[in-house]
Amino acid sequence: MNNSMNQSYKGSIDRITYHNPENGYTIARLAVEGELDLVTIVGAIASIQEGESVEVEGEWANHPKYGKQFKVENYKPVYPSTLEGIQKYLGSGLIKGVGAVSAKRIVAHFGAETLDIIDADPQRLAEVPRLGKKRVELIAEAWGDQRQIKDVMVFLQSHGITTGYAVKIFKQYGQESIQKVRRNPYRLEREIPGIGFRIADRIAQNLGLGHEAPERVQAGIRYLLDQAADDGHVYLPAVEMMERAKEILEISAELLPPALEALRADDGVVTEDLHYYLPPLHRSEVGTTSSLKRLMQDSVEVLQIGEEEEDGLELAPTQKQAVDLVATSKVMVLTGGPGTGKTTVTRRILHLLEEGGQKVALCSPTGRASKRLSEASGREAKTIHRMLEFQPAQRQFKKGRDDRLEIDALIVDEASMIDVALMNALLRALPDMARLILVGDVDQLPSVGPGNVLRDIIDSGEVPVVRLTQIFRQAEESHIVHNAHRINDGQMPIIDNGSSSDFYFVEAAEPGRVVELVEDLCAARLPRHGGWDPLRDIQVLSPMYRGETGALNLNQRLQQRLNPEGRPYSHRGNELRVGDKVMQIKNNYDKGVYNGDMGIIDRLDAEKQVLWVQFDDVVEYDQADLNELMLAYAISTHRSQGSEFPVVVLPLTTQHYVMLQRNLLYTAITRAKKMVVIVGTKKALKLAIENDEVARRYTTLKERLRGEVGEVLEAGKVRLPDAVPTPTIVD
């Protein structure tokens, strides 16, 4: 049997080893025409039965444990042409209501035309002796269901849709799949998980939809806004919309106004001051503004501050200012870098509120951060999702405007991580009379999701803010804390590679050498000399994902060094092994795991493509869920937000030029509790510190809080600038 790529085989399904009805993933044995040995086929197959004749298309792969397997990319049913084959096919159990005996009688009556008759006029089965009316109806219904499923799958596959996506589409639309996809293939990007604009666009082109079709332009606009949201923006300005449409969609600007108007009329886009928003993001920004103003407009009960210090520590002037502000304010922000006493002030604020008879809740955006807050305060702290009682099935929070939290005050830690949608949900659930205290380091990277909420609130000037700057004696002894502040102030860190230091710099210019040193530090030097656990204590943070010193390559190198013997499981070109360190990269409310959670692969079943990851609890992942996991020996600095690690190893080279930014370096260093090791060049370090340009996010929360945003445009007023400015080219 030839093992080249893109082959096809015809045969009958001998047996089905495994089938997952949720995602269609199937393992089966195929009896190939003209071959003695059965072939193991694997892939997403919506509907398949033992005894069924099929044609499969795909490629061979060599599984490390199970040997040669044929990975199915497309498949279609093949109906037998001989009388013997037709009889065997009908009697295989494929069609409910037909057994071996009745199959023989049906074929004896209709002969070679049997399948055509059942397909075109199944009621003629009543002509067959001893087939009752109920049996005929059962057979007709079963045949119709099978045929419709297969017709849908063949149609979808013929237009460039892989079997995996075809299964998802059929599960969503059922028998209406063909009509819905034909009518508007771009609906797939909104309604089918995993199908983005690019895939939907390819399908549309296969169906003959024009490049400038209104459906494509509208879907393209949503795609541009989705991309902008992925980059942290709440909206796109008109000029940038035009530029991106020309570059990415390859369409002219005059096509945009009618498409924008159609989307606006269908609640697909909001237009405001030549800004274009996805409606959920616009509602989130408007809602956050409204909630903050609602909270601040009510009078506040002034709390009495006692003379005695709760913990015997005397507060610094700015710390005391923060406590005094809470006593007289409804809303306030407490910000500051590491070692400035945010935790001390938070505890003192909590004590003040409780002494004043206030019912106080504490929360944070991530499980790790809420756990730290709980440990620091001695009180229960919840994630925002848990506090608002998120309901996975409905994809919404139980707590909100109609069912608010029964509290008098809320302390929110790591507020810089909260995007505009989550902040809107949180504030909606606060009672009018509640106090709100936002705590966070505004100089860290902003939220992964859209918005720059904490920064905008501070910069608006509408909310009282206390910024802690003094580093206290205990923290001052830490080179990590001291150097983090130096970097934030635009100064080079003080490097002392002595045995008492917690901040080290290892010089290496060549990227290959940097990788070798990072690998050796994680696998040998730090565990040997510091007793650090390579998986649980040491975290590599890279400014970039790709490149020789990026997280992707470092993960592969560290996996091979730290976990070479783990049983492998291949997924989309990557190997996952028992014992691997992995990270959840999107919120999965059904499983109770969230973006940024880290765990260890506990066990796996490669044949069924299922694995289990040990987080706080053991969580099961099937093939459809695996895109939510990534190796986490090395992660990007952006993905480290809200986390703390005993040891941080940071490769820093001029190869990372695009990402050499002060706030990114500052964030990476402040993730470390006990030790930082930078591997790279002083030049790269200097470039990062000197680059204090923070990539601008398109948000209007600051302006809304100030009352400086115009009205949402009425119907028919969607407009664009007359022309796109020609960019200046600098040699």
Tab-separated table of N, CA, C and O in Angstrom, residues 515-558:
chain	number	residue	atom	x	y	z
A	515	VAL	N	19.552	30.610	23.959
A	515	VAL	CA	18.690	29.445	24.127
A	515	VAL	C	19.394	28.373	24.955
A	515	VAL	O	18.803	27.784	25.869
A	516	GLU	N	20.657	28.098	24.651
A	516	GLU	CA	21.423	27.101	25.406
A	516	GLU	C	21.510	27.464	26.885
A	516	GLU	O	21.339	26.608	27.767
A	517	LEU	N	21.757	28.744	27.160
A	517	LEU	CA	21.892	29.178	28.548
A	517	LEU	C	20.556	29.087	29.294
A	517	LEU	O	20.509	28.661	30.450
A	518	VAL	N	19.474	29.505	28.649
A	518	VAL	CA	18.153	29.416	29.271
A	518	VAL	C	17.831	27.955	29.600
A	518	VAL	O	17.366	27.630	30.690
A	519	GLU	N	18.093	27.085	28.648
A	519	GLU	CA	17.853	25.657	28.841
A	519	GLU	C	18.659	25.121	30.010
A	519	GLU	O	18.134	24.388	30.863
A	520	ASP	N	19.943	25.480	30.063
A	520	ASP	CA	20.818	24.983	31.125
A	520	ASP	C	20.418	25.550	32.486
A	520	ASP	O	20.462	24.837	33.500
A	521	LEU	N	20.024	26.818	32.528
A	521	LEU	CA	19.588	27.426	33.783
A	521	LEU	C	18.367	26.697	34.349
A	521	LEU	O	18.317	26.387	35.536
A	522	CYS	N	17.390	26.417	33.484
A	522	CYS	CA	16.141	25.801	33.934
A	522	CYS	C	16.324	24.333	34.319
A	522	CYS	O	15.720	23.859	35.285
A	523	ALA	N	17.136	23.626	33.550
A	523	ALA	CA	17.248	22.182	33.730
A	523	ALA	C	18.338	21.772	34.706
A	523	ALA	O	18.263	20.691	35.302
A	524	ALA	N	19.363	22.618	34.882
A	524	ALA	CA	20.507	22.172	35.675
A	524	ALA	C	20.946	23.175	36.743
A	524	ALA	O	20.926	22.880	37.942
A	525	ARG	N	21.356	24.362	36.326
A	525	ARG	CA	22.027	25.274	37.244
A	525	ARG	C	21.127	25.745	38.387
A	525	ARG	O	21.495	25.683	39.565
A	526	LEU	N	19.936	26.224	38.071
A	526	LEU	CA	19.051	26.719	39.130
A	526	LEU	C	18.537	25.597	40.039
A	526	LEU	O	18.528	25.753	41.265
A	527	PRO	N	18.135	24.440	39.501
A	527	PRO	CA	17.751	23.339	40.396
A	527	PRO	C	18.908	22.845	41.262
A	527	PRO	O	18.710	22.509	42.440
A	528	ARG	N	20.123	22.827	40.689
A	528	ARG	CA	21.276	22.289	41.426
A	528	ARG	C	21.732	23.242	42.529
A	528	ARG	O	21.997	22.812	43.657
A	529	HIS	N	21.803	24.514	42.219
A	529	HIS	CA	22.370	25.462	43.181
A	529	HIS	C	21.327	26.151	44.067
A	529	HIS	O	21.631	26.609	45.152
A	530	GLY	N	20.094	26.214	43.604
A	530	GLY	CA	19.069	26.885	44.402
A	530	GLY	C	17.962	25.978	44.889
A	530	GLY	O	17.104	26.397	45.670
A	531	GLY	N	17.989	24.723	44.416
A	531	GLY	CA	16.938	23.780	44.807
A	531	GLY	C	15.587	24.077	44.185
A	531	GLY	O	14.555	23.592	44.666
A	532	TRP	N	15.584	24.853	43.105
A	532	TRP	CA	14.317	25.230	42.469
A	532	TRP	C	13.775	24.089	41.618
A	532	TRP	O	14.514	23.446	40.887
A	533	ASP	N	12.464	23.863	41.705
A	533	ASP	CA	11.801	22.858	40.880
A	533	ASP	C	11.606	23.427	39.474
A	533	ASP	O	10.989	24.485	39.309
A	534	PRO	N	12.117	22.752	38.432
A	534	PRO	CA	12.040	23.311	37.068
A	534	PRO	C	10.622	23.572	36.587
A	534	PRO	O	10.401	24.498	35.795
A	535	LEU	N	9.657	22.770	37.034
A	535	LEU	CA	8.284	22.922	36.570
A	535	LEU	C	7.487	23.892	37.425
A	535	LEU	O	6.744	24.725	36.909
A	536	ARG	N	7.613	23.782	38.741
A	536	ARG	CA	6.740	24.544	39.640
A	536	ARG	C	7.327	25.865	40.093
A	536	ARG	O	6.586	26.760	40.518
A	537	ASP	N	8.641	26.014	40.045
A	537	ASP	CA	9.264	27.231	40.568
A	537	ASP	C	9.787	28.170	39.488
A	537	ASP	O	9.784	29.383	39.678
A	538	ILE	N	10.258	27.606	38.380
A	538	ILE	CA	10.951	28.399	37.361
A	538	ILE	C	10.019	28.665	36.188
A	538	ILE	O	9.399	27.742	35.657
A	539	GLN	N	9.941	29.924	35.770
A	539	GLN	CA	9.130	30.274	34.616
A	539	GLN	C	9.948	31.130	33.651
A	539	GLN	O	10.486	32.172	34.024
A	540	VAL	N	10.037	30.675	32.410
A	540	VAL	CA	10.674	31.449	31.352
A	540	VAL	C	9.630	32.375	30.747
A	540	VAL	O	8.542	31.942	30.360
A	541	LEU	N	9.971	33.662	30.665
A	541	LEU	CA	9.104	34.658	30.043
A	541	LEU	C	9.847	35.256	28.854
A	541	LEU	O	10.928	35.811	29.012
A	542	SER	N	9.269	35.157	27.685
A	542	SER	CA	9.896	35.718	26.495
A	542	SER	C	9.056	36.889	25.991
A	542	SER	O	7.820	36.828	26.008
A	543	PRO	N	9.702	37.955	25.513
A	543	PRO	CA	8.929	39.069	24.965
A	543	PRO	C	8.103	38.701	23.739
A	543	PRO	O	7.108	39.348	23.435
A	544	MET	N	8.536	37.635	23.036
A	544	MET	CA	7.861	37.260	21.798
A	544	MET	C	7.519	35.780	21.795
A	544	MET	O	8.069	35.001	22.564
A	545	TYR	N	6.623	35.410	20.898
A	545	TYR	CA	6.213	34.021	20.783
A	545	TYR	C	7.073	33.267	19.776
A	545	TYR	O	7.453	32.136	20.016
A	546	ARG	N	7.367	33.928	18.653
A	546	ARG	CA	8.129	33.267	17.596
A	546	ARG	C	9.581	33.718	17.613
A	546	ARG	O	9.969	34.585	18.381
A	547	GLY	N	10.395	33.134	16.746
A	547	GLY	CA	11.817	33.434	16.708
A	547	GLY	C	12.607	32.416	17.519
A	547	GLY	O	12.057	31.657	18.323
A	548	GLU	N	13.931	32.433	17.333
A	548	GLU	CA	14.786	31.455	17.996
A	548	GLU	C	14.700	31.548	19.514
A	548	GLU	O	14.744	30.535	20.214
A	549	THR	N	14.588	32.766	20.041
A	549	THR	CA	14.483	32.948	21.487
A	549	THR	C	13.037	33.233	21.918
A	549	THR	O	12.801	33.717	23.029
A	550	GLY	N	12.095	32.920	21.046
A	550	GLY	CA	10.683	33.082	21.374
A	550	GLY	C	10.155	31.910	22.183
A	550	GLY	O	10.781	30.849	22.294
A	551	ALA	N	8.971	32.076	22.739
A	551	ALA	CA	8.395	31.067	23.622
A	551	ALA	C	8.162	29.735	22.910
A	551	ALA	O	8.319	28.667	23.509
A	552	LEU	N	7.801	29.762	21.629
A	552	LEU	CA	7.503	28.527	20.903
A	552	LEU	C	8.722	27.617	20.834
A	552	LEU	O	8.651	26.429	21.185
A	553	ASN	N	9.858	28.157	20.384
A	553	ASN	CA	11.075	27.351	20.290
A	553	ASN	C	11.591	26.945	21.673
A	553	ASN	O	12.037	25.802	21.870
A	554	LEU	N	11.542	27.866	22.626
A	554	LEU	CA	12.015	27.551	23.975
A	554	LEU	C	11.184	26.428	24.596
A	554	LEU	O	11.716	25.572	25.307
A	555	ASN	N	9.886	26.414	24.320
A	555	ASN	CA	9.032	25.336	24.825
A	555	ASN	C	9.482	23.979	24.303
A	555	ASN	O	9.547	22.996	25.045
A	556	GLN	N	9.760	23.922	23.010
A	556	GLN	CA	10.177	22.656	22.414
A	556	GLN	C	11.513	22.190	22.986
A	556	GLN	O	11.694	20.999	23.281
A	557	ARG	N	12.447	23.145	23.153
A	557	ARG	CA	13.753	22.796	23.717
A	557	ARG	C	13.642	22.347	25.168
A	557	ARG	O	14.250	21.348	25.581
A	558	LEU	N	12.858	23.068	25.959
A	558	LEU	CA	12.726	22.737	27.377
A	558	LEU	C	11.927	21.450	27.587
A	558	LEU	O	12.214	20.678	28.502
